[in-house]
């Protein structure tokens, strides 16, 4: 997050910068704290929806949309797996 920026504003900015997609933030889900070997991660997670754009990958190698029953088709990093488990517990996602 940049100085003076809320987590929601930072998320919108980052998604625009990295994916050329505008999103609307709907609600907070959770904050994940995870210690990887090289760094500590604090990840604020939100449910969002696409307002406009096409998910143009500028910084990432791959991306895809998954249905709930396809979530196990991806090898998630540990912090991401925690969020996926939380999303599964929500009804509906």
JSON list of C-alpha atoms in Angstrom, two decimals:
[
{"chain": "A", "resi": 1, "resn": "UNK", "atom": "CA", "xyz": [0.00, 0.00, 0.00]},
{"chain": "A", "resi": 2, "resn": "UNK", "atom": "CA", "xyz": [1.16, 3.48, -0.75]},
{"chain": "A", "resi": 3, "resn": "UNK", "atom": "CA", "xyz": [1.09, 6.24, 1.86]},
{"chain": "A", "resi": 4, "resn": "UNK", "atom": "CA", "xyz": [-2.46, 7.36, 2.61]},
{"chain": "A", "resi": 5, "resn": "UNK", "atom": "CA", "xyz": [-4.00, 4.51, 0.63]},
{"chain": "A", "resi": 6, "resn": "UNK", "atom": "CA", "xyz": [-6.61, 2.17, 2.08]},
{"chain": "A", "resi": 7, "resn": "UNK", "atom": "CA", "xyz": [-6.28, -1.58, 1.45]},
{"chain": "A", "resi": 8, "resn": "UNK", "atom": "CA", "xyz": [-9.27, -1.39, -0.91]},
{"chain": "A", "resi": 9, "resn": "UNK", "atom": "CA", "xyz": [-7.72, 1.48, -2.89]},
{"chain": "A", "resi": 10, "resn": "UNK", "atom": "CA", "xyz": [-4.41, -0.39, -3.08]},
{"chain": "A", "resi": 11, "resn": "UNK", "atom": "CA", "xyz": [-6.16, -3.51, -4.37]},
{"chain": "A", "resi": 12, "resn": "UNK", "atom": "CA", "xyz": [-7.98, -1.56, -7.09]},
{"chain": "A", "resi": 13, "resn": "UNK", "atom": "CA", "xyz": [-4.75, 0.17, -8.11]},
{"chain": "A", "resi": 14, "resn": "UNK", "atom": "CA", "xyz": [-2.71, -3.04, -8.17]},
{"chain": "A", "resi": 15, "resn": "UNK", "atom": "CA", "xyz": [-5.30, -4.94, -10.22]},
{"chain": "A", "resi": 16, "resn": "UNK", "atom": "CA", "xyz": [-5.39, -2.06, -12.71]},
{"chain": "A", "resi": 17, "resn": "UNK", "atom": "CA", "xyz": [-1.59, -1.81, -12.90]},
{"chain": "A", "resi": 18, "resn": "UNK", "atom": "CA", "xyz": [-1.00, -5.56, -13.23]},
{"chain": "A", "resi": 19, "resn": "UNK", "atom": "CA", "xyz": [-4.09, -6.72, -15.14]},
{"chain": "A", "resi": 20, "resn": "UNK", "atom": "CA", "xyz": [-5.58, -3.60, -16.82]},
{"chain": "A", "resi": 21, "resn": "UNK", "atom": "CA", "xyz": [-8.89, -4.47, -15.19]},
{"chain": "A", "resi": 22, "resn": "UNK", "atom": "CA", "xyz": [-11.15, -2.29, -13.05]},
{"chain": "A", "resi": 23, "resn": "UNK", "atom": "CA", "xyz": [-12.76, -4.00, -10.06]},
{"chain": "A", "resi": 24, "resn": "UNK", "atom": "CA", "xyz": [-15.33, -3.17, -7.43]},
{"chain": "A", "resi": 25, "resn": "UNK", "atom": "CA", "xyz": [-14.49, -4.31, -3.92]},
{"chain": "A", "resi": 26, "resn": "UNK", "atom": "CA", "xyz": [-17.51, -5.95, -2.31]},
{"chain": "A", "resi": 27, "resn": "UNK", "atom": "CA", "xyz": [-16.40, -7.06, 1.14]},
{"chain": "A", "resi": 28, "resn": "UNK", "atom": "CA", "xyz": [-13.45, -8.00, 3.31]},
{"chain": "A", "resi": 29, "resn": "UNK", "atom": "CA", "xyz": [-12.80, -11.75, 3.68]},
{"chain": "A", "resi": 30, "resn": "UNK", "atom": "CA", "xyz": [-9.68, -12.09, 5.87]},
{"chain": "A", "resi": 31, "resn": "UNK", "atom": "CA", "xyz": [-6.08, -11.09, 6.41]},
{"chain": "A", "resi": 32, "resn": "UNK", "atom": "CA", "xyz": [-3.53, -13.87, 6.03]},
{"chain": "A", "resi": 33, "resn": "UNK", "atom": "CA", "xyz": [-0.15, -13.67, 7.72]},
{"chain": "A", "resi": 34, "resn": "UNK", "atom": "CA", "xyz": [2.37, -16.20, 6.39]},
{"chain": "A", "resi": 35, "resn": "UNK", "atom": "CA", "xyz": [6.11, -16.69, 6.86]},
{"chain": "A", "resi": 36, "resn": "UNK", "atom": "CA", "xyz": [7.78, -17.89, 3.67]},
{"chain": "A", "resi": 37, "resn": "UNK", "atom": "CA", "xyz": [11.52, -18.72, 3.77]},
{"chain": "A", "resi": 38, "resn": "UNK", "atom": "CA", "xyz": [12.50, -15.42, 2.13]},
{"chain": "A", "resi": 39, "resn": "UNK", "atom": "CA", "xyz": [9.85, -13.01, 3.43]},
{"chain": "A", "resi": 40, "resn": "UNK", "atom": "CA", "xyz": [6.79, -12.43, 5.59]},
{"chain": "A", "resi": 41, "resn": "UNK", "atom": "CA", "xyz": [3.48, -11.95, 3.78]},
{"chain": "A", "resi": 42, "resn": "UNK", "atom": "CA", "xyz": [0.52, -9.92, 4.99]},
{"chain": "A", "resi": 43, "resn": "UNK", "atom": "CA", "xyz": [-2.31, -10.39, 2.50]},
{"chain": "A", "resi": 44, "resn": "UNK", "atom": "CA", "xyz": [-5.63, -8.59, 2.88]},
{"chain": "A", "resi": 45, "resn": "UNK", "atom": "CA", "xyz": [-8.29, -10.55, 0.97]},
{"chain": "A", "resi": 46, "resn": "UNK", "atom": "CA", "xyz": [-11.54, -9.21, -0.44]},
{"chain": "A", "resi": 47, "resn": "UNK", "atom": "CA", "xyz": [-14.41, -10.46, -2.55]},
{"chain": "A", "resi": 48, "resn": "UNK", "atom": "CA", "xyz": [-14.51, -8.35, -5.72]},
{"chain": "A", "resi": 49, "resn": "UNK", "atom": "CA", "xyz": [-16.08, -8.33, -9.14]},
{"chain": "A", "resi": 50, "resn": "UNK", "atom": "CA", "xyz": [-14.85, -7.11, -12.52]},
{"chain": "A", "resi": 51, "resn": "UNK", "atom": "CA", "xyz": [-16.27, -3.76, -13.61]},
{"chain": "A", "resi": 52, "resn": "UNK", "atom": "CA", "xyz": [-14.38, -3.55, -16.90]},
{"chain": "A", "resi": 53, "resn": "UNK", "atom": "CA", "xyz": [-11.30, -4.98, -18.51]},
{"chain": "A", "resi": 54, "resn": "UNK", "atom": "CA", "xyz": [-10.03, -8.28, -19.78]},
{"chain": "A", "resi": 55, "resn": "UNK", "atom": "CA", "xyz": [-7.33, -9.49, -17.33]},
{"chain": "A", "resi": 56, "resn": "UNK", "atom": "CA", "xyz": [-4.38, -8.56, -19.53]},
{"chain": "A", "resi": 57, "resn": "UNK", "atom": "CA", "xyz": [-1.38, -10.25, -17.85]},
{"chain": "A", "resi": 58, "resn": "UNK", "atom": "CA", "xyz": [1.39, -7.67, -17.53]},
{"chain": "A", "resi": 59, "resn": "UNK", "atom": "CA", "xyz": [3.31, -9.14, -14.57]},
{"chain": "A", "resi": 60, "resn": "UNK", "atom": "CA", "xyz": [2.16, -12.75, -14.32]},
{"chain": "A", "resi": 61, "resn": "UNK", "atom": "CA", "xyz": [2.82, -15.93, -16.29]},
{"chain": "A", "resi": 62, "resn": "UNK", "atom": "CA", "xyz": [-0.68, -17.37, -16.18]},
{"chain": "A", "resi": 63, "resn": "UNK", "atom": "CA", "xyz": [-4.20, -16.78, -14.92]},
{"chain": "A", "resi": 64, "resn": "UNK", "atom": "CA", "xyz": [-7.52, -18.54, -15.23]},
{"chain": "A", "resi": 65, "resn": "UNK", "atom": "CA", "xyz": [-11.05, -18.41, -13.89]},
{"chain": "A", "resi": 66, "resn": "UNK", "atom": "CA", "xyz": [-12.00, -21.40, -11.76]},
{"chain": "A", "resi": 67, "resn": "UNK", "atom": "CA", "xyz": [-15.37, -22.69, -10.68]},
{"chain": "A", "resi": 68, "resn": "UNK", "atom": "CA", "xyz": [-15.71, -23.83, -7.08]},
{"chain": "A", "resi": 69, "resn": "UNK", "atom": "CA", "xyz": [-15.40, -27.50, -8.07]},
{"chain": "A", "resi": 70, "resn": "UNK", "atom": "CA", "xyz": [-12.16, -26.72, -9.97]},
{"chain": "A", "resi": 71, "resn": "UNK", "atom": "CA", "xyz": [-10.27, -25.14, -7.07]},
{"chain": "A", "resi": 72, "resn": "UNK", "atom": "CA", "xyz": [-8.31, -28.33, -6.38]},
{"chain": "A", "resi": 73, "resn": "UNK", "atom": "CA", "xyz": [-6.92, -28.29, -9.94]},
{"chain": "A", "resi": 74, "resn": "UNK", "atom": "CA", "xyz": [-4.33, -25.69, -8.88]},
{"chain": "A", "resi": 75, "resn": "UNK", "atom": "CA", "xyz": [-1.27, -26.21, -6.67]},
{"chain": "A", "resi": 76, "resn": "UNK", "atom": "CA", "xyz": [-1.82, -23.26, -4.33]},
{"chain": "A", "resi": 77, "resn": "UNK", "atom": "CA", "xyz": [0.95, -21.63, -2.32]},
{"chain": "A", "resi": 78, "resn": "UNK", "atom": "CA", "xyz": [0.34, -22.07, 1.43]},
{"chain": "A", "resi": 79, "resn": "UNK", "atom": "CA", "xyz": [-1.04, -18.57, 2.07]},
{"chain": "A", "resi": 80, "resn": "UNK", "atom": "CA", "xyz": [-3.31, -18.83, -0.98]},
{"chain": "A", "resi": 81, "resn": "UNK", "atom": "CA", "xyz": [-4.54, -22.26, 0.13]},
{"chain": "A", "resi": 82, "resn": "UNK", "atom": "CA", "xyz": [-5.66, -20.70, 3.41]},
{"chain": "A", "resi": 83, "resn": "UNK", "atom": "CA", "xyz": [-7.78, -18.18, 1.51]},
{"chain": "A", "resi": 84, "resn": "UNK", "atom": "CA", "xyz": [-9.24, -20.88, -0.74]},
{"chain": "A", "resi": 85, "resn": "UNK", "atom": "CA", "xyz": [-10.30, -22.82, 2.37]},
{"chain": "A", "resi": 86, "resn": "UNK", "atom": "CA", "xyz": [-11.97, -19.69, 3.75]},
{"chain": "A", "resi": 87, "resn": "UNK", "atom": "CA", "xyz": [-13.78, -19.05, 0.46]},
{"chain": "A", "resi": 88, "resn": "UNK", "atom": "CA", "xyz": [-15.06, -22.62, 0.43]},
{"chain": "A", "resi": 89, "resn": "UNK", "atom": "CA", "xyz": [-16.57, -22.03, 3.87]},
{"chain": "A", "resi": 90, "resn": "UNK", "atom": "CA", "xyz": [-18.49, -18.98, 2.63]},
{"chain": "A", "resi": 91, "resn": "UNK", "atom": "CA", "xyz": [-21.91, -19.57, 1.23]},
{"chain": "A", "resi": 92, "resn": "UNK", "atom": "CA", "xyz": [-22.10, -18.78, -1.61]},
{"chain": "A", "resi": 93, "resn": "UNK", "atom": "CA", "xyz": [-18.61, -17.80, -2.88]}
]
